[in-house]
CSV table of N, CA and C in Angstrom, one decimal:
chain,number,residue,atom,x,y,z
A,23,MET,N,-26.9,2.0,-166.2
A,23,MET,CA,-28.3,2.1,-166.5
A,23,MET,C,-28.9,0.7,-166.2
A,24,SER,N,-28.2,-0.4,-166.6
A,24,SER,CA,-28.8,-1.7,-166.3
A,24,SER,C,-28.9,-2.0,-164.8
A,25,GLU,N,-28.0,-1.4,-164.0
A,25,GLU,CA,-28.1,-1.6,-162.5
A,25,GLU,C,-29.3,-0.8,-162.0
A,26,ALA,N,-29.7,0.3,-162.6
A,26,ALA,CA,-30.9,1.0,-162.2
A,26,ALA,C,-32.1,0.2,-162.5
A,27,LEU,N,-32.1,-0.4,-163.7
A,27,LEU,CA,-33.3,-1.2,-164.1
A,27,LEU,C,-33.5,-2.4,-163.1
A,28,GLU,N,-32.3,-3.1,-162.8
A,28,GLU,CA,-32.4,-4.2,-161.9
A,28,GLU,C,-32.9,-3.8,-160.5
A,29,ALA,N,-32.5,-2.6,-160.1
A,29,ALA,CA,-32.9,-2.1,-158.8
A,29,ALA,C,-34.4,-1.9,-158.7
A,30,ILE,N,-35.1,-1.5,-159.9
A,30,ILE,CA,-36.5,-1.2,-159.8
A,30,ILE,C,-37.4,-2.4,-160.3
A,31,SER,N,-36.7,-3.4,-160.8
A,31,SER,CA,-37.5,-4.6,-161.2
A,31,SER,C,-38.1,-5.3,-160.0
A,32,PRO,N,-39.3,-5.8,-160.1
A,32,PRO,CA,-39.9,-6.5,-159.0
A,32,PRO,C,-39.2,-7.8,-158.8
A,33,PRO,N,-39.2,-8.3,-157.5
A,33,PRO,CA,-38.6,-9.6,-157.3
A,33,PRO,C,-39.4,-10.7,-158.0
A,34,GLU,N,-38.8,-11.8,-158.4
A,34,GLU,CA,-39.5,-12.9,-159.0
A,34,GLU,C,-40.3,-13.6,-158.0
A,35,ALA,N,-41.6,-13.8,-158.3
A,35,ALA,CA,-42.5,-14.5,-157.4
A,35,ALA,C,-42.2,-16.0,-157.4
A,36,ALA,N,-42.4,-16.6,-156.3
A,36,ALA,CA,-42.3,-18.1,-156.2
A,36,ALA,C,-43.3,-18.8,-157.1
A,37,PRO,N,-43.0,-19.9,-157.6
A,37,PRO,CA,-43.9,-20.6,-158.5
A,37,PRO,C,-45.2,-20.9,-157.7
A,38,SER,N,-46.3,-20.8,-158.5
A,38,SER,CA,-47.6,-21.1,-157.8
A,38,SER,C,-47.7,-22.6,-157.6
A,39,LYS,N,-48.7,-22.9,-156.8
A,39,LYS,CA,-49.0,-24.4,-156.5
A,39,LYS,C,-49.3,-25.1,-157.8
A,40,GLU,N,-50.0,-24.4,-158.7
A,40,GLU,CA,-50.3,-25.1,-160.0
A,40,GLU,C,-49.0,-25.3,-160.8
A,41,ASP,N,-48.2,-24.3,-160.9
A,41,ASP,CA,-46.9,-24.4,-161.6
A,41,ASP,C,-46.0,-25.5,-161.0
A,42,GLN,N,-46.0,-25.7,-159.7
A,42,GLN,CA,-45.3,-26.7,-159.0
A,42,GLN,C,-45.8,-28.1,-159.4
A,43,LEU,N,-47.1,-28.2,-159.4
A,43,LEU,CA,-47.7,-29.5,-159.8
A,43,LEU,C,-47.4,-29.8,-161.3
A,44,ARG,N,-47.5,-28.8,-162.2
A,44,ARG,CA,-47.2,-29.0,-163.6
A,44,ARG,C,-45.8,-29.5,-163.7
A,45,GLN,N,-44.9,-28.9,-163.0
A,45,GLN,CA,-43.4,-29.3,-163.1
A,45,GLN,C,-43.3,-30.8,-162.6
A,46,LYS,N,-44.0,-31.1,-161.6
A,46,LYS,CA,-43.9,-32.5,-161.0
A,46,LYS,C,-44.4,-33.5,-162.0
A,47,ILE,N,-45.5,-33.2,-162.7
A,47,ILE,CA,-46.1,-34.1,-163.7
A,47,ILE,C,-45.2,-34.2,-164.9
A,48,HIS,N,-44.6,-33.1,-165.3
A,48,HIS,CA,-43.7,-33.1,-166.5
A,48,HIS,C,-42.5,-33.9,-166.2
A,49,ALA,N,-42.0,-33.8,-164.9
A,49,ALA,CA,-40.8,-34.6,-164.6
A,49,ALA,C,-41.1,-36.1,-164.6
A,50,ARG,N,-42.3,-36.5,-164.2
A,50,ARG,CA,-42.7,-37.9,-164.2
A,50,ARG,C,-42.8,-38.4,-165.7
A,51,GLU,N,-43.4,-37.6,-166.5
A,51,GLU,CA,-43.6,-37.9,-167.9
A,51,GLU,C,-42.2,-38.0,-168.6
A,52,ALA,N,-41.3,-37.1,-168.3
A,52,ALA,CA,-40.0,-37.2,-168.9
A,52,ALA,C,-39.2,-38.4,-168.5
A,53,ALA,N,-39.5,-38.9,-167.2
A,53,ALA,CA,-38.8,-40.1,-166.7
A,53,ALA,C,-39.2,-41.3,-167.5
A,54,ARG,N,-40.4,-41.3,-168.0
A,54,ARG,CA,-40.9,-42.5,-168.8
A,54,ARG,C,-40.3,-42.5,-170.2
A,55,GLY,N,-39.8,-41.3,-170.7
A,55,GLY,CA,-39.2,-41.3,-172.0
A,55,GLY,C,-40.2,-41.5,-173.1
A,56,TRP,N,-41.3,-40.7,-173.1
A,56,TRP,CA,-42.3,-40.8,-174.1
A,56,TRP,C,-41.7,-40.6,-175.5
A,57,ARG,N,-42.0,-41.4,-176.5
A,57,ARG,CA,-41.4,-41.3,-177.8
A,57,ARG,C,-42.5,-41.5,-178.8
A,58,SER,N,-42.6,-40.7,-179.8
A,58,SER,CA,-43.6,-40.9,-180.9
A,58,SER,C,-42.9,-41.0,-182.2
A,59,PHE,N,-43.6,-41.5,-183.2
A,59,PHE,CA,-43.0,-41.8,-184.5
A,59,PHE,C,-43.8,-41.1,-185.6
A,60,GLY,N,-44.2,-39.9,-185.4
A,60,GLY,CA,-44.9,-39.1,-186.5
A,60,GLY,C,-46.4,-39.1,-186.4
A,61,GLY,N,-47.0,-39.9,-185.6
A,61,GLY,CA,-48.4,-39.9,-185.4
A,61,GLY,C,-48.8,-39.4,-184.0
A,62,PRO,N,-50.1,-39.5,-183.7
A,62,PRO,CA,-50.5,-38.9,-182.4
A,62,PRO,C,-50.2,-39.8,-181.2
A,63,THR,N,-49.7,-41.0,-181.4
A,63,THR,CA,-49.4,-42.0,-180.4
A,63,THR,C,-48.0,-41.9,-179.9
A,64,SER,N,-47.8,-41.9,-178.5
A,64,SER,CA,-46.5,-41.9,-177.9
A,64,SER,C,-46.4,-43.1,-177.1
A,65,TYR,N,-45.2,-43.6,-176.9
A,65,TYR,CA,-44.9,-44.8,-176.2
A,65,TYR,C,-43.9,-44.5,-175.0
A,66,ALA,N,-44.1,-45.2,-173.9
A,66,ALA,CA,-43.2,-45.0,-172.7
A,66,ALA,C,-42.0,-45.8,-173.0
A,67,TRP,N,-41.0,-45.2,-173.7
A,67,TRP,CA,-39.9,-45.9,-174.3
A,67,TRP,C,-39.0,-46.6,-173.3
A,68,ARG,N,-38.8,-46.0,-172.2
A,68,ARG,CA,-37.9,-46.5,-171.2
A,68,ARG,C,-38.5,-47.6,-170.3
A,69,GLU,N,-39.8,-48.0,-170.6
A,69,GLU,CA,-40.5,-48.9,-169.7
A,69,GLU,C,-40.8,-50.2,-170.4
A,70,TRP,N,-40.2,-50.6,-171.5
A,70,TRP,CA,-40.5,-51.8,-172.2
A,70,TRP,C,-40.1,-53.0,-171.2
A,71,LYS,N,-41.0,-54.0,-171.1
A,71,LYS,CA,-40.8,-55.1,-170.2
A,71,LYS,C,-41.0,-56.4,-171.0
A,72,LEU,N,-40.2,-57.4,-170.8
A,72,LEU,CA,-40.4,-58.7,-171.4
A,72,LEU,C,-41.5,-59.4,-170.7
A,73,ILE,N,-42.6,-59.7,-171.4
A,73,ILE,CA,-43.7,-60.4,-170.8
A,73,ILE,C,-43.9,-61.8,-171.2
A,74,ALA,N,-43.3,-62.2,-172.3
A,74,ALA,CA,-43.3,-63.6,-172.8
A,74,ALA,C,-42.1,-63.7,-173.7
A,75,PRO,N,-41.6,-64.9,-174.0
A,75,PRO,CA,-40.5,-65.0,-174.9
A,75,PRO,C,-40.8,-64.3,-176.3
A,76,GLY,N,-39.9,-63.3,-176.6
A,76,GLY,CA,-40.0,-62.5,-177.8
A,76,GLY,C,-41.0,-61.4,-177.8
A,77,VAL,N,-41.7,-61.2,-176.6
A,77,VAL,CA,-42.8,-60.2,-176.6
A,77,VAL,C,-42.5,-59.2,-175.4
A,78,ARG,N,-42.6,-58.0,-175.8
A,78,ARG,CA,-42.4,-56.9,-174.8
A,78,ARG,C,-43.6,-56.0,-174.8
A,79,ASP,N,-43.8,-55.3,-173.7
A,79,ASP,CA,-44.9,-54.3,-173.7
A,79,ASP,C,-44.5,-53.1,-172.9
A,80,THR,N,-45.3,-52.0,-173.2
A,80,THR,CA,-45.1,-50.7,-172.5
A,80,THR,C,-46.4,-50.0,-172.6
A,81,ALA,N,-46.5,-48.8,-171.9
A,81,ALA,CA,-47.6,-47.9,-172.0
A,81,ALA,C,-47.6,-47.1,-173.3
A,82,PHE,N,-48.8,-46.8,-173.7
A,82,PHE,CA,-49.0,-45.9,-174.9
A,82,PHE,C,-50.1,-44.9,-174.5
A,83,LYS,N,-50.0,-43.7,-175.2
A,83,LYS,CA,-51.1,-42.7,-175.1
A,83,LYS,C,-51.3,-42.1,-176.5
A,84,THR,N,-52.5,-41.8,-176.8
A,84,THR,CA,-52.9,-41.2,-178.1
A,84,THR,C,-53.5,-39.9,-177.8
A,85,GLU,N,-53.0,-38.8,-178.3
A,85,GLU,CA,-53.6,-37.5,-178.0
A,85,GLU,C,-54.2,-36.8,-179.2
A,86,ALA,N,-55.1,-35.9,-179.0
A,86,ALA,CA,-55.8,-35.2,-180.1
A,86,ALA,C,-54.9,-34.1,-180.6
A,87,GLY,N,-54.0,-33.7,-179.9
A,87,GLY,CA,-53.1,-32.6,-180.3
A,87,GLY,C,-53.4,-31.3,-179.5
A,88,GLY,N,-52.5,-30.4,-179.6
A,88,GLY,CA,-52.7,-29.1,-178.9
A,88,GLY,C,-52.8,-29.4,-177.4
A,89,PHE,N,-53.8,-28.7,-176.8
A,89,PHE,CA,-54.0,-28.9,-175.3
A,89,PHE,C,-55.1,-29.9,-175.0
A,90,ALA,N,-55.5,-30.6,-176.0
A,90,ALA,CA,-56.6,-31.6,-175.9
A,90,ALA,C,-56.1,-32.8,-174.9
A,91,PRO,N,-57.0,-33.4,-174.2
A,91,PRO,CA,-56.6,-34.5,-173.3
A,91,PRO,C,-56.3,-35.7,-174.1
A,92,VAL,N,-55.7,-36.7,-173.4
A,92,VAL,CA,-55.4,-38.0,-174.0
A,92,VAL,C,-56.7,-38.6,-174.4
A,93,ILE,N,-56.8,-39.1,-175.6
A,93,ILE,CA,-58.0,-39.8,-176.1
A,93,ILE,C,-58.0,-41.2,-175.6
A,94,THR,N,-56.9,-42.0,-175.8
A,94,THR,CA,-56.8,-43.3,-175.4
A,94,THR,C,-55.4,-43.6,-174.8
A,95,SER,N,-55.4,-44.5,-173.9
A,95,SER,CA,-54.1,-44.9,-173.3
A,95,SER,C,-54.3,-46.4,-172.9
A,96,GLY,N,-53.2,-47.0,-172.7
A,96,GLY,CA,-53.2,-48.4,-172.3
A,96,GLY,C,-51.8,-49.1,-172.5
A,97,THR,N,-51.9,-50.3,-172.9
A,97,THR,CA,-50.6,-51.1,-173.1
A,97,THR,C,-50.5,-51.6,-174.5
A,98,VAL,N,-49.3,-51.4,-175.1
A,98,VAL,CA,-49.0,-52.0,-176.4
A,98,VAL,C,-48.0,-53.1,-176.2
A,99,SER,N,-48.2,-54.2,-177.0
A,99,SER,CA,-47.2,-55.3,-177.0
A,99,SER,C,-46.6,-55.4,-178.4
A,100,VAL,N,-45.4,-55.8,-178.4
A,100,VAL,CA,-44.7,-56.0,-179.7
A,100,VAL,C,-44.0,-57.4,-179.6
A,101,ASN,N,-44.3,-58.2,-180.7
A,101,ASN,CA,-43.7,-59.5,-180.8
A,101,ASN,C,-42.6,-59.3,-181.9
A,102,CYS,N,-41.3,-59.3,-181.5
A,102,CYS,CA,-40.3,-59.0,-182.5
A,102,CYS,C,-40.0,-60.2,-183.3
A,103,SER,N,-40.3,-61.4,-182.9
A,103,SER,CA,-40.1,-62.6,-183.8
A,103,SER,C,-41.1,-62.6,-184.9
A,104,ARG,N,-42.3,-62.0,-184.7
A,104,ARG,CA,-43.3,-62.0,-185.8
A,104,ARG,C,-43.4,-60.6,-186.4
A,105,LEU,N,-42.7,-59.6,-185.9
A,105,LEU,CA,-42.8,-58.2,-186.3
A,105,LEU,C,-44.3,-57.8,-186.3
A,106,ALA,N,-44.9,-58.0,-185.2
A,106,ALA,CA,-46.3,-57.7,-185.0
A,106,ALA,C,-46.5,-56.9,-183.7
A,107,TRP,N,-47.7,-56.2,-183.6
A,107,TRP,CA,-48.0,-55.5,-182.4
A,107,TRP,C,-49.5,-55.6,-182.1
A,108,ARG,N,-49.8,-55.3,-180.9
A,108,ARG,CA,-51.2,-55.2,-180.5
A,108,ARG,C,-51.4,-54.3,-179.3
A,109,GLN,N,-52.6,-53.8,-179.2
A,109,GLN,CA,-53.0,-52.9,-178.1
A,109,GLN,C,-54.0,-53.6,-177.2
A,110,GLN,N,-53.8,-53.5,-175.9
A,110,GLN,CA,-54.7,-54.0,-174.9
A,110,GLN,C,-55.0,-55.4,-175.0
A,111,GLY,N,-54.0,-56.2,-175.4
A,111,GLY,CA,-54.2,-57.7,-175.6
A,111,GLY,C,-55.1,-58.1,-176.7
A,112,GLY,N,-55.4,-57.2,-177.7
A,112,GLY,CA,-56.2,-57.5,-178.8
A,112,GLY,C,-55.5,-58.4,-179.8
A,113,ALA,N,-56.1,-58.4,-181.0
A,113,ALA,CA,-55.5,-59.2,-182.1
A,113,ALA,C,-54.1,-58.7,-182.5
A,114,TRP,N,-53.2,-59.5,-182.9
A,114,TRP,CA,-51.9,-59.1,-183.4
A,114,TRP,C,-52.1,-58.5,-184.8
A,115,ILE,N,-51.3,-57.5,-185.0
A,115,ILE,CA,-51.3,-56.8,-186.3
A,115,ILE,C,-49.9,-56.8,-186.8
A,116,ASN,N,-49.7,-57.4,-188.0
A,116,ASN,CA,-48.4,-57.5,-188.6
A,116,ASN,C,-47.9,-56.1,-189.1
A,117,ALA,N,-46.7,-55.7,-188.7
A,117,ALA,CA,-46.2,-54.5,-189.2
A,117,ALA,C,-46.1,-54.5,-190.7
A,118,GLY,N,-46.5,-53.5,-191.3
A,118,GLY,CA,-46.4,-53.4,-192.8
A,118,GLY,C,-47.7,-53.9,-193.5
A,119,SER,N,-48.6,-54.5,-192.7
A,119,SER,CA,-49.9,-54.9,-193.3
A,119,SER,C,-50.8,-53.7,-193.4
A,120,PRO,N,-51.9,-53.8,-194.2
A,120,PRO,CA,-52.8,-52.7,-194.4
A,120,PRO,C,-53.4,-52.2,-193.1
A,121,GLU,N,-53.6,-53.1,-192.1
A,121,GLU,CA,-54.2,-52.7,-190.9
A,121,GLU,C,-53.2,-51.9,-190.0
A,122,SER,N,-52.0,-52.0,-190.3
A,122,SER,CA,-51.0,-51.3,-189.4
A,122,SER,C,-50.8,-49.8,-189.9
A,123,THR,N,-50.3,-49.0,-189.0
A,123,THR,CA,-50.1,-47.6,-189.4
A,123,THR,C,-48.6,-47.4,-189.5
A,124,SER,N,-48.2,-46.3,-190.2
A,124,SER,CA,-46.8,-46.0,-190.5
A,124,SER,C,-46.1,-45.7,-189.1
A,125,ASP,N,-46.7,-45.1,-188.2
A,125,ASP,CA,-46.0,-44.8,-186.9
A,125,ASP,C,-45.9,-46.1,-186.1
A,126,ALA,N,-46.9,-47.0,-186.2
A,126,ALA,CA,-46.8,-48.3,-185.5
A,126,ALA,C,-45.6,-49.1,-186.1
A,127,ASN,N,-45.6,-49.1,-187.4
A,127,ASN,CA,-44.5,-49.8,-188.1
A,127,ASN,C,-43.1,-49.3,-187.7
A,128,ALA,N,-43.0,-48.0,-187.6
A,128,ALA,CA,-41.7,-47.4,-187.2
A,128,ALA,C,-41.4,-47.7,-185.7
A,129,MET,N,-42.4,-47.8,-184.9
A,129,MET,CA,-42.2,-48.2,-183.5
A,129,MET,C,-41.7,-49.6,-183.4
A,130,VAL,N,-42.3,-50.5,-184.1
A,130,VAL,CA,-41.8,-51.9,-184.1
A,130,VAL,C,-40.4,-52.0,-184.6
A,131,VAL,N,-40.1,-51.3,-185.7
A,131,VAL,CA,-38.7,-51.3,-186.2
A,131,VAL,C,-37.7,-50.8,-185.2
A,132,ALA,N,-38.0,-49.6,-184.6
A,132,ALA,CA,-37.1,-49.0,-183.6
A,132,ALA,C,-36.9,-49.9,-182.4
A,133,LEU,N,-37.9,-50.6,-182.0
A,133,LEU,CA,-37.7,-51.5,-180.8
A,133,LEU,C,-36.9,-52.8,-181.2
A,134,CYS,N,-37.4,-53.4,-182.3
A,134,CYS,CA,-36.8,-54.8,-182.6
A,134,CYS,C,-35.4,-54.7,-183.2
A,135,ALA,N,-35.1,-53.6,-183.9
A,135,ALA,CA,-33.8,-53.5,-184.5
A,135,ALA,C,-32.7,-53.4,-183.5
A,136,HIS,N,-33.0,-52.9,-182.3
A,136,HIS,CA,-32.0,-52.7,-181.2
A,136,HIS,C,-31.9,-53.9,-180.2
A,137,LEU,N,-32.6,-55.0,-180.5
A,137,LEU,CA,-32.5,-56.1,-179.6
A,137,LEU,C,-31.6,-57.1,-180.3
A,138,PRO,N,-30.8,-57.9,-179.5
A,138,PRO,CA,-30.0,-58.9,-180.1
A,138,PRO,C,-30.9,-60.0,-180.7
A,139,SER,N,-30.5,-60.7,-181.7
A,139,SER,CA,-31.3,-61.6,-182.4
A,139,SER,C,-31.9,-62.7,-181.5
A,140,SER,N,-31.2,-63.1,-180.4
A,140,SER,CA,-31.7,-64.1,-179.5
A,140,SER,C,-32.9,-63.5,-178.7
A,141,ALA,N,-32.9,-62.2,-178.5
A,141,ALA,CA,-34.0,-61.6,-177.7
A,141,ALA,C,-35.3,-61.4,-178.6
A,142,ARG,N,-35.1,-61.5,-179.9
A,142,ARG,CA,-36.2,-61.3,-180.9
A,142,ARG,C,-37.0,-62.6,-181.1
A,143,LYS,N,-36.4,-63.8,-180.7
A,143,LYS,CA,-37.0,-65.1,-181.0
A,143,LYS,C,-37.8,-65.5,-179.9
A,144,ALA,N,-39.0,-66.1,-180.2
A,144,ALA,CA,-39.8,-66.8,-179.2
A,144,ALA,C,-39.2,-68.2,-178.9
A,145,SER,N,-39.3,-68.6,-177.7
A,145,SER,CA,-38.8,-70.0,-177.3
A,145,SER,C,-39.8,-71.0,-177.8
């Protein structure tokens, strides 16, 4: 019976151009290793770069949720010696302060906890 059903099933169509582009974009996004910490902001986790002693930065994006587009995106920096972060070169915000968010605090902890103590200190 199953052989008969397979014989009358239509052949699978090749992916459309739109599907191919979606797959390509998804592969690029996956390569960046986007990681979030409970909030709407995700961080390009595999792309952290040392930009100054004790300071690293990477890309971030904040989404509205569902199929909504990205609301904001840019660069986030983390200073592990100060346990502080900032977006787009703005003012430093201390993790755990009233100005900080719980997901930003978790991001700082996740990054800084995995660095050797010598990498967390500013020269």
